[in-house]
Short mmCIF file of C-alpha atoms in Angstrom, two decimals:
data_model
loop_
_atom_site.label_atom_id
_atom_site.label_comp_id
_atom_site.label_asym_id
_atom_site.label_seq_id
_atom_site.Cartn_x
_atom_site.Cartn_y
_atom_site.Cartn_z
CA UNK A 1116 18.35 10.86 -42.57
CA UNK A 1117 21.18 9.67 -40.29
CA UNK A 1118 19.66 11.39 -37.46
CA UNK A 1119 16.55 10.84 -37.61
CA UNK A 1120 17.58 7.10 -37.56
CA UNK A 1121 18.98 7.85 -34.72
CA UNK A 1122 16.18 9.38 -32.66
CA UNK A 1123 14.48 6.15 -34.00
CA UNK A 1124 16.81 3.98 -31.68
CA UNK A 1125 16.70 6.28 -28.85
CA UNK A 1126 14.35 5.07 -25.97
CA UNK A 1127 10.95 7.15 -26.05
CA UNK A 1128 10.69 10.04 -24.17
CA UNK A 1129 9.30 10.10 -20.49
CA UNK A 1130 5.85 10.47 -19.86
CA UNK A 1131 5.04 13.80 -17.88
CA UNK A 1132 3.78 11.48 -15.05
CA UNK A 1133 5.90 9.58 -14.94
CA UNK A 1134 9.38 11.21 -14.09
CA UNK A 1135 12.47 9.50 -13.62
CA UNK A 1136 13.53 7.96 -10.55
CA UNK A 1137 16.93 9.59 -9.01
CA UNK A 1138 18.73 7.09 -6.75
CA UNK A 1139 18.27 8.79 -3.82
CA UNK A 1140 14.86 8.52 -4.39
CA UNK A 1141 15.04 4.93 -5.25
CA UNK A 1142 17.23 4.30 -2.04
CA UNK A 1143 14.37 5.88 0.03
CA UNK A 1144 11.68 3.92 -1.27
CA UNK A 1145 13.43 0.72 -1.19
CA UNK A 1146 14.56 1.53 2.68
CA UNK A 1147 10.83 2.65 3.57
CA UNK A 1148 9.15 -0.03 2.09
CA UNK A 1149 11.40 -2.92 2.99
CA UNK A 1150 10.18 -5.55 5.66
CA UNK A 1151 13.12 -4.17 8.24
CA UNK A 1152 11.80 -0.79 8.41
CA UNK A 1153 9.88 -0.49 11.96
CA UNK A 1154 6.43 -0.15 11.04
CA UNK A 1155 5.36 -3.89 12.22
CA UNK A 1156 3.94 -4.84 9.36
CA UNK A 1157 4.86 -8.53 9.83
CA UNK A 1158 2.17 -8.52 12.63
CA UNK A 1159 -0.90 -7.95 10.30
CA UNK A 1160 -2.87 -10.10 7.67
CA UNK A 1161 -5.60 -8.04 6.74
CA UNK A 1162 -7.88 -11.18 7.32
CA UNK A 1163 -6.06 -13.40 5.65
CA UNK A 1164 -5.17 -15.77 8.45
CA UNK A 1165 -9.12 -15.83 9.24
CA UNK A 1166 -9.34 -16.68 5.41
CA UNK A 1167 -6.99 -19.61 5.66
CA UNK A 1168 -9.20 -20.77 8.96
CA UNK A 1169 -12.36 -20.70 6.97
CA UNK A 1170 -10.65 -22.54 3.80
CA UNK A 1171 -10.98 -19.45 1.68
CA UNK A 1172 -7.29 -19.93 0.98
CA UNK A 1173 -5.53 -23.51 0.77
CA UNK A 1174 -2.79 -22.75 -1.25
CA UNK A 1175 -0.90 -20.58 -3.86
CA UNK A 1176 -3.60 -19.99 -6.21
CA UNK A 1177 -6.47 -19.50 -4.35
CA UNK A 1178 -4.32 -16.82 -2.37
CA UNK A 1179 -3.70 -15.16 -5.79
CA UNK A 1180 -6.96 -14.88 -6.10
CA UNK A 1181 -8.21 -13.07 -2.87
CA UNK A 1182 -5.16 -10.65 -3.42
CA UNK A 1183 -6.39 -10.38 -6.82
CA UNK A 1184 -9.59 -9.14 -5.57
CA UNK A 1185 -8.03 -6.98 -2.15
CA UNK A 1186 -5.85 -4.67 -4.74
CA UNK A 1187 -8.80 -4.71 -7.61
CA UNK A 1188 -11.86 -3.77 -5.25
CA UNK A 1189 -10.67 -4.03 -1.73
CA UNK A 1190 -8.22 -2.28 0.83
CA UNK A 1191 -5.11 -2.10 -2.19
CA UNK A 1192 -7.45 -0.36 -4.61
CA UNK A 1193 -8.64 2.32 -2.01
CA UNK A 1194 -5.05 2.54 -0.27
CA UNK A 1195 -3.68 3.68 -3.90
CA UNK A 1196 -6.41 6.69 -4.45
CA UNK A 1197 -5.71 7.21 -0.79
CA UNK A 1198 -2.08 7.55 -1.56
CA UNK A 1199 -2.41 9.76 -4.73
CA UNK A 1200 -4.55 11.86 -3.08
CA UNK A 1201 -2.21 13.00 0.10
CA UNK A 1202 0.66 13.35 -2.02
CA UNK A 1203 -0.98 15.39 -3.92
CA UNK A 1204 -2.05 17.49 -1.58
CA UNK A 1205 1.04 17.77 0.08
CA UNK A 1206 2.80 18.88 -3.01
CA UNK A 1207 0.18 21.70 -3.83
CA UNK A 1208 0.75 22.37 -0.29
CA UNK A 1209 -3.50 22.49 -0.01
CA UNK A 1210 -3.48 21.84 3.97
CA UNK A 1211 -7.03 21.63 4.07
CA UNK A 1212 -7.31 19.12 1.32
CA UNK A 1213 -4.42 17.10 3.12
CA UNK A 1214 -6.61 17.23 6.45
CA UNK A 1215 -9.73 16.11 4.50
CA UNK A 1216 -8.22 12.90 2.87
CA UNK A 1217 -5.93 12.37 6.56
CA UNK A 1218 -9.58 12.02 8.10
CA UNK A 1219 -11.36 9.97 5.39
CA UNK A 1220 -8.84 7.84 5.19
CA UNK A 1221 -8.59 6.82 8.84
CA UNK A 1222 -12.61 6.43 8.49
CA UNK A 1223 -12.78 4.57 5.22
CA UNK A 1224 -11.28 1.27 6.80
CA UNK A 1225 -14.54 -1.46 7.57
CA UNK A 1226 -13.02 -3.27 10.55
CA UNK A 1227 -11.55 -2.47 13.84
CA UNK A 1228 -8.89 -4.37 13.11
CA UNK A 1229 -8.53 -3.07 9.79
CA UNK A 1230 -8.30 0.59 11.61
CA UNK A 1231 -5.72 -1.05 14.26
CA UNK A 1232 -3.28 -2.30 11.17
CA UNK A 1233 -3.35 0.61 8.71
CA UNK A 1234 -3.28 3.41 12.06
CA UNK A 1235 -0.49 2.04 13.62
CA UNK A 1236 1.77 1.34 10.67
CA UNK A 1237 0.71 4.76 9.96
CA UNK A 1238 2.36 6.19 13.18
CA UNK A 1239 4.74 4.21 13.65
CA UNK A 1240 5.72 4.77 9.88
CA UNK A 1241 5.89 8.73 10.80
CA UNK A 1242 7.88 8.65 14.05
CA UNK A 1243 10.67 6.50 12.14
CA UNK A 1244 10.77 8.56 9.15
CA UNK A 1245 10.65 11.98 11.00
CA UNK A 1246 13.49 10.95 13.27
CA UNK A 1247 15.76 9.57 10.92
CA UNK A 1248 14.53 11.05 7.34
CA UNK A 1249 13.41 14.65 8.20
CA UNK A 1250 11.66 16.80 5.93
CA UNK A 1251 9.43 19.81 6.11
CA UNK A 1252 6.43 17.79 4.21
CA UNK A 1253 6.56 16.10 7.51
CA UNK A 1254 7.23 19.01 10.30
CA UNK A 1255 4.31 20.53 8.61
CA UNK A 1256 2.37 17.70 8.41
CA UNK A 1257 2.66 17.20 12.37
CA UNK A 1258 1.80 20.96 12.89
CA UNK A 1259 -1.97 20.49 11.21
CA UNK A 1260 -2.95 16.68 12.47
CA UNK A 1261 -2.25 15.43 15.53
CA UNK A 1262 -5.14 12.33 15.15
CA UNK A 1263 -4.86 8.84 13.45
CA UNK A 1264 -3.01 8.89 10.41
CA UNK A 1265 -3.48 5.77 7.93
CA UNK A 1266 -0.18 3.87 6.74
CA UNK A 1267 -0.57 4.60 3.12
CA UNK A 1268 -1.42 8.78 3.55
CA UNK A 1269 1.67 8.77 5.84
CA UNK A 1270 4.13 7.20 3.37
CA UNK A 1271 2.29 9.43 0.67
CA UNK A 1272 3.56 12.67 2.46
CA UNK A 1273 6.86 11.26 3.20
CA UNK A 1274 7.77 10.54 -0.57
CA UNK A 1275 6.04 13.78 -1.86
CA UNK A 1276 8.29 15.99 0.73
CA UNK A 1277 11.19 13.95 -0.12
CA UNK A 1278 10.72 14.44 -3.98
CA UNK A 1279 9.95 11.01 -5.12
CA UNK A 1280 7.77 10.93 -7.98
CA UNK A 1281 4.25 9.47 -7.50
CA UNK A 1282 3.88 7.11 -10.14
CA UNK A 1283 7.30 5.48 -8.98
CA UNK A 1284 6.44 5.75 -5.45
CA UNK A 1285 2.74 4.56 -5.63
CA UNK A 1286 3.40 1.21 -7.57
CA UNK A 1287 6.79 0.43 -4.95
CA UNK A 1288 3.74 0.87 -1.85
CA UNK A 1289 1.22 -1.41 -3.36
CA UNK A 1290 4.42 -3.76 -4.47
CA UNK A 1291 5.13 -3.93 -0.86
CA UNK A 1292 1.72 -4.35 0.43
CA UNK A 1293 1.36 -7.55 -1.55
CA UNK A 1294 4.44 -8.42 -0.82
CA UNK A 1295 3.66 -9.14 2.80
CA UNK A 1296 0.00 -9.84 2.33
CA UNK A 1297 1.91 -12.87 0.48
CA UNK A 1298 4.27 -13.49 3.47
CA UNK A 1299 0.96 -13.88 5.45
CA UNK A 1300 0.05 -16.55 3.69
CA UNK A 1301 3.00 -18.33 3.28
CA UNK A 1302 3.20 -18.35 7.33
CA UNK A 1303 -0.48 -19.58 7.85
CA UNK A 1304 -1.70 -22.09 4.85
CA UNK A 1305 1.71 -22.28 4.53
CA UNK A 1306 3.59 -22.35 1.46
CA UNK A 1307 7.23 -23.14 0.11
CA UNK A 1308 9.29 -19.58 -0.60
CA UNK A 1309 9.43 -20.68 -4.42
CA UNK A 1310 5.33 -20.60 -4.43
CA UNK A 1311 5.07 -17.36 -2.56
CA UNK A 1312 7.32 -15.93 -5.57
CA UNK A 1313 4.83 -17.29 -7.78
CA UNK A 1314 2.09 -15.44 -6.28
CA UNK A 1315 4.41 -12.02 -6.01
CA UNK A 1316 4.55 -12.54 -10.00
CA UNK A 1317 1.31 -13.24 -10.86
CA UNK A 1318 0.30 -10.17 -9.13
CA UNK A 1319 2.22 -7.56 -10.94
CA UNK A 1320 -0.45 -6.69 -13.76
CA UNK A 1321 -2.92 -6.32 -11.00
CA UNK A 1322 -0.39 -3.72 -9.30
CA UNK A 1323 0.16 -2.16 -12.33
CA UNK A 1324 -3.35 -1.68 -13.56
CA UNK A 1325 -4.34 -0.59 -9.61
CA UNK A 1326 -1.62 1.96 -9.22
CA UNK A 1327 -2.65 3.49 -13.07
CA UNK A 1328 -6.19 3.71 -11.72
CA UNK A 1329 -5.73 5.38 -9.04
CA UNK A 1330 -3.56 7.99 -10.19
CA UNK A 1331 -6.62 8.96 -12.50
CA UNK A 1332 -9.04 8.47 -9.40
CA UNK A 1333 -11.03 11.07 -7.27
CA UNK A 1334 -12.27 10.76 -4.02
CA UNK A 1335 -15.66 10.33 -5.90
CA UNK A 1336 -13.79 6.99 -7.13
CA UNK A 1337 -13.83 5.37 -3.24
CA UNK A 1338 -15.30 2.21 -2.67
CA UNK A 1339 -15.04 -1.36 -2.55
CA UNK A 1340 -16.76 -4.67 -3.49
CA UNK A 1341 -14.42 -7.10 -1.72
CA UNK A 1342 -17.31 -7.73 0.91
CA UNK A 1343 -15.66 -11.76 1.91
CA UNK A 1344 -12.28 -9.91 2.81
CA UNK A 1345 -14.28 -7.38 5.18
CA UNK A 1346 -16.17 -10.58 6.43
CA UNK A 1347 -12.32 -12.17 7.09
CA UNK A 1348 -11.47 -8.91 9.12
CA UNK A 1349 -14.63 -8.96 11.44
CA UNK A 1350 -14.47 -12.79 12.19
CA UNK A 1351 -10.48 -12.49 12.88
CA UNK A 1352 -11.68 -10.31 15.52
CA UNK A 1353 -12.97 -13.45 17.71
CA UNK A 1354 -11.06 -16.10 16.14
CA UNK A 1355 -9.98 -18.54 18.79
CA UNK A 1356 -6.11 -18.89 18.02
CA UNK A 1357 -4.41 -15.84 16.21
CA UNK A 1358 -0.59 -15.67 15.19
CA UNK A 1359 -1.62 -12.28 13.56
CA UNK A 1360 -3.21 -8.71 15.09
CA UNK A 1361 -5.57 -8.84 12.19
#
């Protein structure tokens, strides 16, 4: 009886996918996906700055609500089965299958602009990481594509050679992308730090339930329905004044 009151108080058991996070793995994702590491993601708003123009987005809520819809439907949602997908491949070591999703992903984006942001993060994102984090998930990776690689797939293959568990490692990427999606908005509409907080927070079930879908996701699951956000990206492309590349 005493022990199994015991095992009552203990904390349940992990889920099989959903390993625990070591700290070194913790200390990578937090240096990876923090705003200092060189990637320039400070430069891009994923349309958002054409959205403000338009008056799509005037303040905190109506900015939760087109993020709402980017990670439900848009460029967050296919970024995560994106994700799932390379780092899976990478850790069944399945070349081919890492080629396949490399090349889709680059294609999947709607925009020039869109390709511009998530391609040169991308790079830039691999040249920093092989440098200073070097792993043989990446040296091999560089052997078998030399084209475009999009940001997400090339943080993917970073944490699976470095041994940080997807579920942990998905959910701190799409945590980040919001993150400065957010920041873009509080530059442009703009908003007070304590707002752009409030957004951050209102956004975690969406990340959540995102980052649970796509780790159950195909590539039969690809698609979108966030057609305004698209429509931001192409008119960004000849907007007259621009603080942002996209």
């Amino acid at each position: 009886m005493a022990g199994e009151k015991r095992r009552a108080h203990q904390a349940p058991a992990a889920l099989p996918t959903d390993p625990p996070l070591s700290p070194a793995a913790l200390y990578r994702l937090a240096t990876w996906l923090s705003p200092a590491f060189p990637v320039g993601a400070f430069a891009y708003s994923s349309g958002i700055e054409w959205a403000v123009e338009s008056g799509d987005i005037r303040d905190a809520a109506t900015l939760r609500d087109w993020l709402r819809v980017l990670l439900a439907e848009g460029a967050g949602a296919s970024d995560a089965i994106f994700f799932a997908l390379a780092y899976r491949a990478v850790t069944a070591a399945d070349d081919s299958a890492l080629k396949e999703v490399v090349e889709l992903a680059a294609a999947f984006v709607p925009t020039r602009e869109r390709h511009l942001e998530t391609t040169t993060q991308g790079q830039a994102f691999l040249a920093a990481t092989r440098a200073a984090w070097p792993c043989a998930a990446l040296d091999r990776f560089a052997t078998i594509w030399s084209g475009p690689v999009a940001y997400p797939v090339a943080v993917a293959v970073a944490c699976a050679g470095h041994d940080v568990p997807l579920p942990a490692a998905l959910h701190a990427f799409l945590a980040a992308l919001s993150a400065n999606w957010v920041s873009a908005g509080v530059r442009i509409i703009p908003l007070g730090q304590t707002d752009s907080q409030h957004v951050i927070h209102a956004l975690e079930p969406d990340v959540q339930a995102t980052a649970r879908r796509a780790l159950n996701a195909t590539v039969d699951d690809l698609g979108g329905a966030a057609f305004r956000a698209d429509l931001a990206s192409v008119h960004h492309e000849t907007q007259y004044t621009r603080l942002f590349r996209s």
